mmCIF file of C-alpha atoms in Angstrom:
data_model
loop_
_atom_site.group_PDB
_atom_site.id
_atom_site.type_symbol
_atom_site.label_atom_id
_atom_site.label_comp_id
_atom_site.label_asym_id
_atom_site.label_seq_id
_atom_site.Cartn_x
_atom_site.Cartn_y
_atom_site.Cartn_z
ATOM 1 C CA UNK A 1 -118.592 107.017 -94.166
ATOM 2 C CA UNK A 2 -118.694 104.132 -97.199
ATOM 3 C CA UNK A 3 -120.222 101.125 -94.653
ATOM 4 C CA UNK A 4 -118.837 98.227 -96.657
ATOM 5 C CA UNK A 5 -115.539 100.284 -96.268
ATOM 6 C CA UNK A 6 -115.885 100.804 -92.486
ATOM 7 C CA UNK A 7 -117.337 96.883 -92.320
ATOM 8 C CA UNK A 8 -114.504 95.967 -93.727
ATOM 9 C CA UNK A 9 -112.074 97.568 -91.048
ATOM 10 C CA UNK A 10 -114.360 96.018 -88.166
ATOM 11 C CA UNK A 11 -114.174 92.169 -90.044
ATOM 12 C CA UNK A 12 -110.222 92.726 -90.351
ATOM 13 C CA UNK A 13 -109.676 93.760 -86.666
ATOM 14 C CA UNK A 14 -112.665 90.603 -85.468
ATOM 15 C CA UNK A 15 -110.828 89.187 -82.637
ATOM 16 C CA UNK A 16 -107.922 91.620 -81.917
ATOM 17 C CA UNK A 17 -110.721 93.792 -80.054
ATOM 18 C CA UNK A 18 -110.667 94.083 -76.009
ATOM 19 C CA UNK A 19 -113.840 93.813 -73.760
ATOM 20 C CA UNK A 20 -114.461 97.324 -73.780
ATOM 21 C CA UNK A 21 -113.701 97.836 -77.694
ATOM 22 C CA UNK A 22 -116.241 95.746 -78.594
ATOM 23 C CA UNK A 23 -118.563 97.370 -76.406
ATOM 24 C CA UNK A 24 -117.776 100.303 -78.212
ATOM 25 C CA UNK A 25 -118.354 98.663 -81.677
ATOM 26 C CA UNK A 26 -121.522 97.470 -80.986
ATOM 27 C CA UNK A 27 -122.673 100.796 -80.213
ATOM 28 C CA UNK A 28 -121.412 102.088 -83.518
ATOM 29 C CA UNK A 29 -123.238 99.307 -85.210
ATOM 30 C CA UNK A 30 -125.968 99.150 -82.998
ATOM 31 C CA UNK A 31 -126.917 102.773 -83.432
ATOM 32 C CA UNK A 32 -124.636 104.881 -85.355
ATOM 33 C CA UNK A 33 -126.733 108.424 -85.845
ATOM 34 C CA UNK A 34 -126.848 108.145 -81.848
ATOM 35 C CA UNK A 35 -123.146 107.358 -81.751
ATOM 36 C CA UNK A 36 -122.835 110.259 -83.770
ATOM 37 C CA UNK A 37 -124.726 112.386 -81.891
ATOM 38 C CA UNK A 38 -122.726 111.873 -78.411
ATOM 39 C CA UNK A 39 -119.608 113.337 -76.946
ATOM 40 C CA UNK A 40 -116.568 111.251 -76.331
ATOM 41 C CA UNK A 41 -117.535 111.139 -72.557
ATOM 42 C CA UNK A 42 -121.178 110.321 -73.179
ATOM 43 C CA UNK A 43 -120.303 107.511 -74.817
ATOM 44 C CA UNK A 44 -117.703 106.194 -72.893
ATOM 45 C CA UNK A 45 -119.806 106.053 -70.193
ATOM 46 C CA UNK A 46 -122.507 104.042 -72.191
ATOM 47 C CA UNK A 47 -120.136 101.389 -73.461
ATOM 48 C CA UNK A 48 -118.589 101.136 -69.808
ATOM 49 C CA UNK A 49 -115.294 102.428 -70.538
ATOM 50 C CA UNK A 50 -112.767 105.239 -70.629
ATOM 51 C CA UNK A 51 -112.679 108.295 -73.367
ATOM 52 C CA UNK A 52 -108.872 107.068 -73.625
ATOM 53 C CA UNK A 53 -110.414 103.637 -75.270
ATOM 54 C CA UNK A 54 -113.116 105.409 -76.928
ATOM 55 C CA UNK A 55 -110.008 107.480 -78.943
ATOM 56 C CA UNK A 56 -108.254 104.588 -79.022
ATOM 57 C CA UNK A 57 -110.875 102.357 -80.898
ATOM 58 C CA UNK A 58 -111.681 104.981 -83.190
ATOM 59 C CA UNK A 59 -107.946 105.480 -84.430
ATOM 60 C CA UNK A 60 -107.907 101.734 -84.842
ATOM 61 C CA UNK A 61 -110.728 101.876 -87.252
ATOM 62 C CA UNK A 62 -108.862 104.104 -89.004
ATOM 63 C CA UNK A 63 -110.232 107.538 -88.006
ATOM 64 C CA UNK A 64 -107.756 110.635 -86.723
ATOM 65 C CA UNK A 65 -109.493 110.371 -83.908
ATOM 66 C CA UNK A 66 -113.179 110.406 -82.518
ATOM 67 C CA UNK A 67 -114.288 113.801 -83.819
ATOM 68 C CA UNK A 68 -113.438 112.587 -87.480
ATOM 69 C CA UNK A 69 -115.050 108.924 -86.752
ATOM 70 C CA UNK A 70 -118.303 111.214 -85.290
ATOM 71 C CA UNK A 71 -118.286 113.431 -88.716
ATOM 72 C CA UNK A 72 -118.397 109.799 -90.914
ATOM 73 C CA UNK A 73 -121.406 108.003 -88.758
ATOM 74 C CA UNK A 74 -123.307 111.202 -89.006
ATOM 75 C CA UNK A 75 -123.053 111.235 -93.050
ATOM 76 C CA UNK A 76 -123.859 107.410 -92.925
ATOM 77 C CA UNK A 77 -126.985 108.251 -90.941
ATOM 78 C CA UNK A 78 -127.837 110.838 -93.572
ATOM 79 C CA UNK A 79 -128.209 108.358 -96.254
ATOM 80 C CA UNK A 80 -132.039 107.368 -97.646
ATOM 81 C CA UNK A 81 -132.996 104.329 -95.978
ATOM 82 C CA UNK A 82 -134.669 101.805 -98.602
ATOM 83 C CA UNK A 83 -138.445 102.283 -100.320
ATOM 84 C CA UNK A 84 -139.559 98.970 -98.803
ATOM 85 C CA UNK A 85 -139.930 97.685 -95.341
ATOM 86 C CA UNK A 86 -139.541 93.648 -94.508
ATOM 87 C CA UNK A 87 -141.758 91.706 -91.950
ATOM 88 C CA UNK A 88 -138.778 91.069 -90.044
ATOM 89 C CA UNK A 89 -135.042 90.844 -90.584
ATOM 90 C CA UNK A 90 -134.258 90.876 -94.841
ATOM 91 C CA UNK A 91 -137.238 88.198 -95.153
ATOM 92 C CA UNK A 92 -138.664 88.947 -98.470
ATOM 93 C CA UNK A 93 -142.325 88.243 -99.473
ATOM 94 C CA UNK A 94 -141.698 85.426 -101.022
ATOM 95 C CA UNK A 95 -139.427 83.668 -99.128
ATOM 96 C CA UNK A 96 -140.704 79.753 -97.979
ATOM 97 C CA UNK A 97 -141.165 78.870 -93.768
ATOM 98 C CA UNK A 98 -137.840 77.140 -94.360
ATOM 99 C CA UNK A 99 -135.914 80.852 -95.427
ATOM 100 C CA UNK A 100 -137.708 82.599 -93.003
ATOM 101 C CA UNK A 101 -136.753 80.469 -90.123
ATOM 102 C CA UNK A 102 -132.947 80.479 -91.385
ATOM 103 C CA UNK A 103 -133.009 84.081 -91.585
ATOM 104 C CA UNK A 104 -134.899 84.836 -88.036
ATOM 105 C CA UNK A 105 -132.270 82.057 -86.596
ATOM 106 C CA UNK A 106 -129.400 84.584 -87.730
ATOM 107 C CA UNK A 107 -131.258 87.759 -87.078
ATOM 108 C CA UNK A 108 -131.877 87.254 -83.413
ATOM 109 C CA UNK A 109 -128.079 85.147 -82.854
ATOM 110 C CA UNK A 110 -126.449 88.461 -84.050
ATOM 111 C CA UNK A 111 -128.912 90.185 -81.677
ATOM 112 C CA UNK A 112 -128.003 87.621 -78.769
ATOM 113 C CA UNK A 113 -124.352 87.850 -79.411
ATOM 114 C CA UNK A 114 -124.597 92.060 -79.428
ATOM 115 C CA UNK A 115 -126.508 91.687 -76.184
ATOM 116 C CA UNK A 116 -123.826 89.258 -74.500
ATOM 117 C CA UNK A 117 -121.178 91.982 -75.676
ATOM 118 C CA UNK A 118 -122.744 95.242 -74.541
ATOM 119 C CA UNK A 119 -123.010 94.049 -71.272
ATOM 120 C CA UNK A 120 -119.455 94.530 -68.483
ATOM 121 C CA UNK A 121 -119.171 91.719 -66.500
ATOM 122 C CA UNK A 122 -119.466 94.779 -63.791
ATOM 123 C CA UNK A 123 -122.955 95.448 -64.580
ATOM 124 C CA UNK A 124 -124.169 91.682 -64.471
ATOM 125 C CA UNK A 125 -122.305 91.037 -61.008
ATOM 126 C CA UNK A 126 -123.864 94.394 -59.674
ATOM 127 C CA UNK A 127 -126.851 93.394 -61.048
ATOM 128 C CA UNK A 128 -127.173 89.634 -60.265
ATOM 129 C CA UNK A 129 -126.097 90.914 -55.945
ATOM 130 C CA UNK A 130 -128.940 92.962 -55.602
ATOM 131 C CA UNK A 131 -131.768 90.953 -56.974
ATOM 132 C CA UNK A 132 -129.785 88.010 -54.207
ATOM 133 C CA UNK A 133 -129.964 90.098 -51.494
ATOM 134 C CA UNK A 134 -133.437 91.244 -52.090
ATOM 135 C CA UNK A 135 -136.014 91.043 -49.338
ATOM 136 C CA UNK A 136 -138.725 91.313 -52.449
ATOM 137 C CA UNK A 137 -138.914 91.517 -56.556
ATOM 138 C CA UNK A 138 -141.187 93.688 -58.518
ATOM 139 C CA UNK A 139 -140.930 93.212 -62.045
ATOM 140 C CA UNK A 140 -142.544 95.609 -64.615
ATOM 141 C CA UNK A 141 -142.812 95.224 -68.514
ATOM 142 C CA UNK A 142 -145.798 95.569 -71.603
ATOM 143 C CA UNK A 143 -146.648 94.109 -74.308
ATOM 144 C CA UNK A 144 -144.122 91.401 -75.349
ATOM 145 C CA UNK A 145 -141.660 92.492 -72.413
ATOM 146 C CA UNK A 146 -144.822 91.463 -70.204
ATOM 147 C CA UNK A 147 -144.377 88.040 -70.867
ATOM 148 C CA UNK A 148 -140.862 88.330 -70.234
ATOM 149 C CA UNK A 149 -141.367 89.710 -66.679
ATOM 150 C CA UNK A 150 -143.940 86.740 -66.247
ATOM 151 C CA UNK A 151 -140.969 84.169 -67.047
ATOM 152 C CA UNK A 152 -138.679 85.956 -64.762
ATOM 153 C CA UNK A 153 -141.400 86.306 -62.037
ATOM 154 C CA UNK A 154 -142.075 82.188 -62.407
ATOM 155 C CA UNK A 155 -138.461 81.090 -62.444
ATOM 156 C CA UNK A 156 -137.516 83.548 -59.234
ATOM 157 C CA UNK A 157 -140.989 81.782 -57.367
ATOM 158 C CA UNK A 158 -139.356 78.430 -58.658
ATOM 159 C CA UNK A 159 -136.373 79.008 -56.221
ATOM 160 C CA UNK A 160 -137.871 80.608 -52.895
ATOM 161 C CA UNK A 161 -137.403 84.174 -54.170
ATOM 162 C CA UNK A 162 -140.635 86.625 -53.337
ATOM 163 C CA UNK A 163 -141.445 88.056 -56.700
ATOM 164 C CA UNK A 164 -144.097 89.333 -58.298
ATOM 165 C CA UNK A 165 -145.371 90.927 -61.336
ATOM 166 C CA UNK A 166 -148.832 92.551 -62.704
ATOM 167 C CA UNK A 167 -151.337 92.826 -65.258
ATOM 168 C CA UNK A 168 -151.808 96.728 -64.822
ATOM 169 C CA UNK A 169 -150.701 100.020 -64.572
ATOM 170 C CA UNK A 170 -152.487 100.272 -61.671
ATOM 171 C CA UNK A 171 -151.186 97.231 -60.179
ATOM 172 C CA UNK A 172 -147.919 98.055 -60.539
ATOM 173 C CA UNK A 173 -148.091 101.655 -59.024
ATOM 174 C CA UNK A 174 -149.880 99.872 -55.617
ATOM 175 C CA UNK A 175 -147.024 97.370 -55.912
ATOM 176 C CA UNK A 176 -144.576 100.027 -56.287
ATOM 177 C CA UNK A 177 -145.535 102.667 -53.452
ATOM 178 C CA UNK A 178 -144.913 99.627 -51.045
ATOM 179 C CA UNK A 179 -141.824 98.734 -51.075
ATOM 180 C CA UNK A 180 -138.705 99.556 -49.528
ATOM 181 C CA UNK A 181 -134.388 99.560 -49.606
ATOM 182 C CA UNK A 182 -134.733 95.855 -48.753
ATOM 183 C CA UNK A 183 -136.567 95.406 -52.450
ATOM 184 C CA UNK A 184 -135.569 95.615 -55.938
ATOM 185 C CA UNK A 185 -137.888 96.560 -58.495
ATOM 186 C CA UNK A 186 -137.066 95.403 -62.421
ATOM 187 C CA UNK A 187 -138.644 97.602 -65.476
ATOM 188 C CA UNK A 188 -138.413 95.713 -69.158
ATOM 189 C CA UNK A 189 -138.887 98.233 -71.858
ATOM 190 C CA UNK A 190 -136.718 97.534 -75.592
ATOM 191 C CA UNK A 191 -137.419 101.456 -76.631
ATOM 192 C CA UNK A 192 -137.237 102.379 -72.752
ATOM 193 C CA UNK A 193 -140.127 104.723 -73.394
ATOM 194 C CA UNK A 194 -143.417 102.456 -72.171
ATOM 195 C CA UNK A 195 -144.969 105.218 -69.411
ATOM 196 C CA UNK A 196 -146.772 102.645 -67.694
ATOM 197 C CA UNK A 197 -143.341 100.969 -66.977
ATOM 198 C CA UNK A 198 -141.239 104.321 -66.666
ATOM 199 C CA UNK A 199 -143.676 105.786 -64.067
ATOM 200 C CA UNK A 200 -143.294 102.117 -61.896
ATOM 201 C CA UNK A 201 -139.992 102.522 -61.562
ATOM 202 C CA UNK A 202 -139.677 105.552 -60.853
ATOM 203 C CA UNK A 203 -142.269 105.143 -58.200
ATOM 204 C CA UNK A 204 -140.214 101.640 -56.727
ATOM 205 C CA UNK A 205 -137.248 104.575 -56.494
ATOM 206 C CA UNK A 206 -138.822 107.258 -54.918
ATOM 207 C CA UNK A 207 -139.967 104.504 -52.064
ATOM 208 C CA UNK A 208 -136.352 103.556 -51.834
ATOM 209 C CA UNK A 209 -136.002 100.480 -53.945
ATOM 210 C CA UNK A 210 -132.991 99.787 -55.559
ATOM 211 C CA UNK A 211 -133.693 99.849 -59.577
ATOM 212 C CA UNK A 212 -132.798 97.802 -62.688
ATOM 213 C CA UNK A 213 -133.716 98.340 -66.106
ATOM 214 C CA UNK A 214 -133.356 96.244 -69.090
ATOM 215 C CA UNK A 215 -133.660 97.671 -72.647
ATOM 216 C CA UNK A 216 -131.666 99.014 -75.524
ATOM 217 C CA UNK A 217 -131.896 102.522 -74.950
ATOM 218 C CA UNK A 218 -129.561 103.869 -72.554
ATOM 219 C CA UNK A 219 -130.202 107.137 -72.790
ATOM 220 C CA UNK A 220 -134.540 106.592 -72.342
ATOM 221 C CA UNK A 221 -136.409 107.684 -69.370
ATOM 222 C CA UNK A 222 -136.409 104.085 -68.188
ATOM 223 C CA UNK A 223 -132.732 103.960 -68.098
ATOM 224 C CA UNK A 224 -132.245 107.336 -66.119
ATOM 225 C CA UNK A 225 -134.717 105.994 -63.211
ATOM 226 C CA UNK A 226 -132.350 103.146 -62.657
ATOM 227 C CA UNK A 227 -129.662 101.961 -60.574
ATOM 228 C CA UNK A 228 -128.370 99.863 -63.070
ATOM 229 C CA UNK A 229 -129.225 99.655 -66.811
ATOM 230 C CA UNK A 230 -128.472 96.180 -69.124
ATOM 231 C CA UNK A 231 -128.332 96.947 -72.373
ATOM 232 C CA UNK A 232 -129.768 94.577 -74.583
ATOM 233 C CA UNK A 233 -129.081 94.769 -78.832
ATOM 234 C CA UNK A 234 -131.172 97.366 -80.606
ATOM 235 C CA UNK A 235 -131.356 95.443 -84.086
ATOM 236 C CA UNK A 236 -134.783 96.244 -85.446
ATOM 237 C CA UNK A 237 -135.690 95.319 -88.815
ATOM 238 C CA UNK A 238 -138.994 95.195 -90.408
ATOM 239 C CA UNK A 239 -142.557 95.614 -88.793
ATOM 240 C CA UNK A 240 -142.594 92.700 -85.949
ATOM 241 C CA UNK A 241 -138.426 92.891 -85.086
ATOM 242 C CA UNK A 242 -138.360 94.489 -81.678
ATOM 243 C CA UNK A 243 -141.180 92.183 -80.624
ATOM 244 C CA UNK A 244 -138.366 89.316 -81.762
ATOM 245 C CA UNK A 245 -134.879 89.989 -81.580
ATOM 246 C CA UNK A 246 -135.335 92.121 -78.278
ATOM 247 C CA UNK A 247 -137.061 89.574 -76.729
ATOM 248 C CA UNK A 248 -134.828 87.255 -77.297
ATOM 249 C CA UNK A 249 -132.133 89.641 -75.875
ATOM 250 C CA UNK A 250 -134.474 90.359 -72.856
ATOM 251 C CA UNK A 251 -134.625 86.448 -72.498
ATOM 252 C CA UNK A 252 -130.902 86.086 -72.212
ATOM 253 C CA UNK A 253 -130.377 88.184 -69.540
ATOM 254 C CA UNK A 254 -133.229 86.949 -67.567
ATOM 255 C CA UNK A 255 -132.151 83.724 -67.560
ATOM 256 C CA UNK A 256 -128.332 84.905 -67.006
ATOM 257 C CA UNK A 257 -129.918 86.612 -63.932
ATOM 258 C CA UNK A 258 -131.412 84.156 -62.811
ATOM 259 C CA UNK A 259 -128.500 81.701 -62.698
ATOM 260 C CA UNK A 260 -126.650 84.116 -61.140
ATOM 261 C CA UNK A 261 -129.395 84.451 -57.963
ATOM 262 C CA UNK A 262 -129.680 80.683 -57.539
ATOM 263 C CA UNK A 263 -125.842 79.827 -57.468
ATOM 264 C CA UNK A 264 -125.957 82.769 -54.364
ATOM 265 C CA UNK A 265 -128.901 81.256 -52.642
ATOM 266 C CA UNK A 266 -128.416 78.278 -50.642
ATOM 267 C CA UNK A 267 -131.826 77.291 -50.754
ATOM 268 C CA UNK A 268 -132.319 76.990 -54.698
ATOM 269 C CA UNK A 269 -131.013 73.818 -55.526
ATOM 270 C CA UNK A 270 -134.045 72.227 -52.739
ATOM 271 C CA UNK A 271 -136.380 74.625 -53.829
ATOM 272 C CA UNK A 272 -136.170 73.500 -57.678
ATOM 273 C CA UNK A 273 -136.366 70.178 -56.339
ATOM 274 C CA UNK A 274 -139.723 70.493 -54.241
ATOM 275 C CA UNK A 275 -141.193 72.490 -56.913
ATOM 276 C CA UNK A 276 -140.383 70.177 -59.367
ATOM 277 C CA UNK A 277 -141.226 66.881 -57.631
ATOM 278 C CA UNK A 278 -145.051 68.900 -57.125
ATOM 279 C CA UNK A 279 -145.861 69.325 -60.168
ATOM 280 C CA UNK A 280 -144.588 65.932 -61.716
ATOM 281 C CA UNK A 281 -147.429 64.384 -59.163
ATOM 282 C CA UNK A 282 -149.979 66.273 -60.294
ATOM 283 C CA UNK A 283 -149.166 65.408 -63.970
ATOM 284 C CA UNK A 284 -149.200 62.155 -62.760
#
């Protein structure tokens, strides 16, 4: 498949595109020898959706059906990828702080805006009812998705909500083995393959917790131990981009989530309120 052709198709048909479509295009985009590399079922299920849309979508992008659209991502994904590797996103060597922060400010709003489309609003209301309802929060994640969980785990303690997170494998496992169907346990992983955070969760689910996962591989270890997956963008670019984009993704849901649990507890507004008014006296 010629990508400035099939570009081309997706910038003509910006806007006339349902929900679900989209979903479906920002898989293709997103990952398009993985695309290539699933049945029409497989990936309806990813993008949340019927196999009647995923035919559909394909024929409006111009393809026979999804077999033929299949046959052109897998000769796209055959093509040599270029000699030279950036930093992150297209930033060249030689491109001044000003460039770079232009081009990182468009890298990880494409990422953002991919995130915000791959997820149903389904799989955010499922999501957002179970971390409300639960009795207790474990939240798992390494390396850069490790100060992600922290941020989650502060904001939930900012609003009355028991949560916790942890500095160790170990840690977590303890954490894990304890809890129960009253608790929800949260694993942050942008490949989906950290052990450490897969073998957590999967622990918090053999105990009985319900499970959520947040990363851009739906089809990783991580996402099969959970109850619910959100899919964040999978744009990686350059050495440093899945320590940039993806946690900028992983930062938009959090905070969606997060929203979501206060407006359901009564308690939040007077919890934000006491929390805040103790630490302004101690600044003071």
């Amino acid at each position: 498949m010629n990508d400035t052709h099939l570009q081309s198709r997706l910038n003509a048909l910006q806007g006339s595109f349902s929900p679900a479509e989209k979903r479906i295009i920002t898989l293709i985009r997103l990952d398009p020898p993985g695309v290539a590399n699933m049945g029409v079922t497989e990936l309806a299920k990813y993008a949340e959706t019927s196999t009647a849309t995923v035919v559909r979508t394909s024929k409006r992008l111009g393809f026979s059906g999804y077999p033929a659209l299949r046959l052109a991502l897998a000769a796209e994904s055959s093509s040599p990828m270029p000699a030279g590797m950036p930093l992150a996103a297209d930033i060249s060597d030689n491109d001044p702080p000003k460039q770079i922060l232009q081009k990182l400010l468009e890298f990880e709003v494409k990422g953002a805006t991919e995130t915000t489309q791959l997820l149903s609003a389904a799989t955010l209301e499922q999501a957002v009812s179970l971390l409300a309802q639960a009795h207790r929060i474990d939240i798992y994640g390494a390396g850069a998705s490790a100060l992600v969980a922290q941020d989650f785990c502060q904001k939930l303690r900012r609003i009355g909500v028991v949560a916790q997170t942890f500095g160790s494998s170990d840690e977590s496992l303890v954490s894990a083995c304890q809890l129960t169907a009253a608790d929800v346990a949260l694993a942050i992983s942008h490949s989906g393959q950290t052990a450490d955070v897969i073998e957590a969760l999967a622990q918090a689910k053999a105990a009985g917790a319900k499970t959520l996962a947040i990363t851009a591989n739906g089809r990783a270890a991580l996402a099969r131990k959970a109850d619910v997956v959100l899919r964040t963008s999978n744009r990686e670019m350059g050495f440093r981009a899945a320590a940039m984009a993806s946690r900028t993704s992983q930062l938009l849901i959090i905070d969606c989530l997060f929203i979501g649990v206060a407006q359901r507890l009564p308690g939040a507004r007077d919890a934000l309120r006491k929390t805040h008014d103790a630490v302004r006296r101690r600044r003071r």
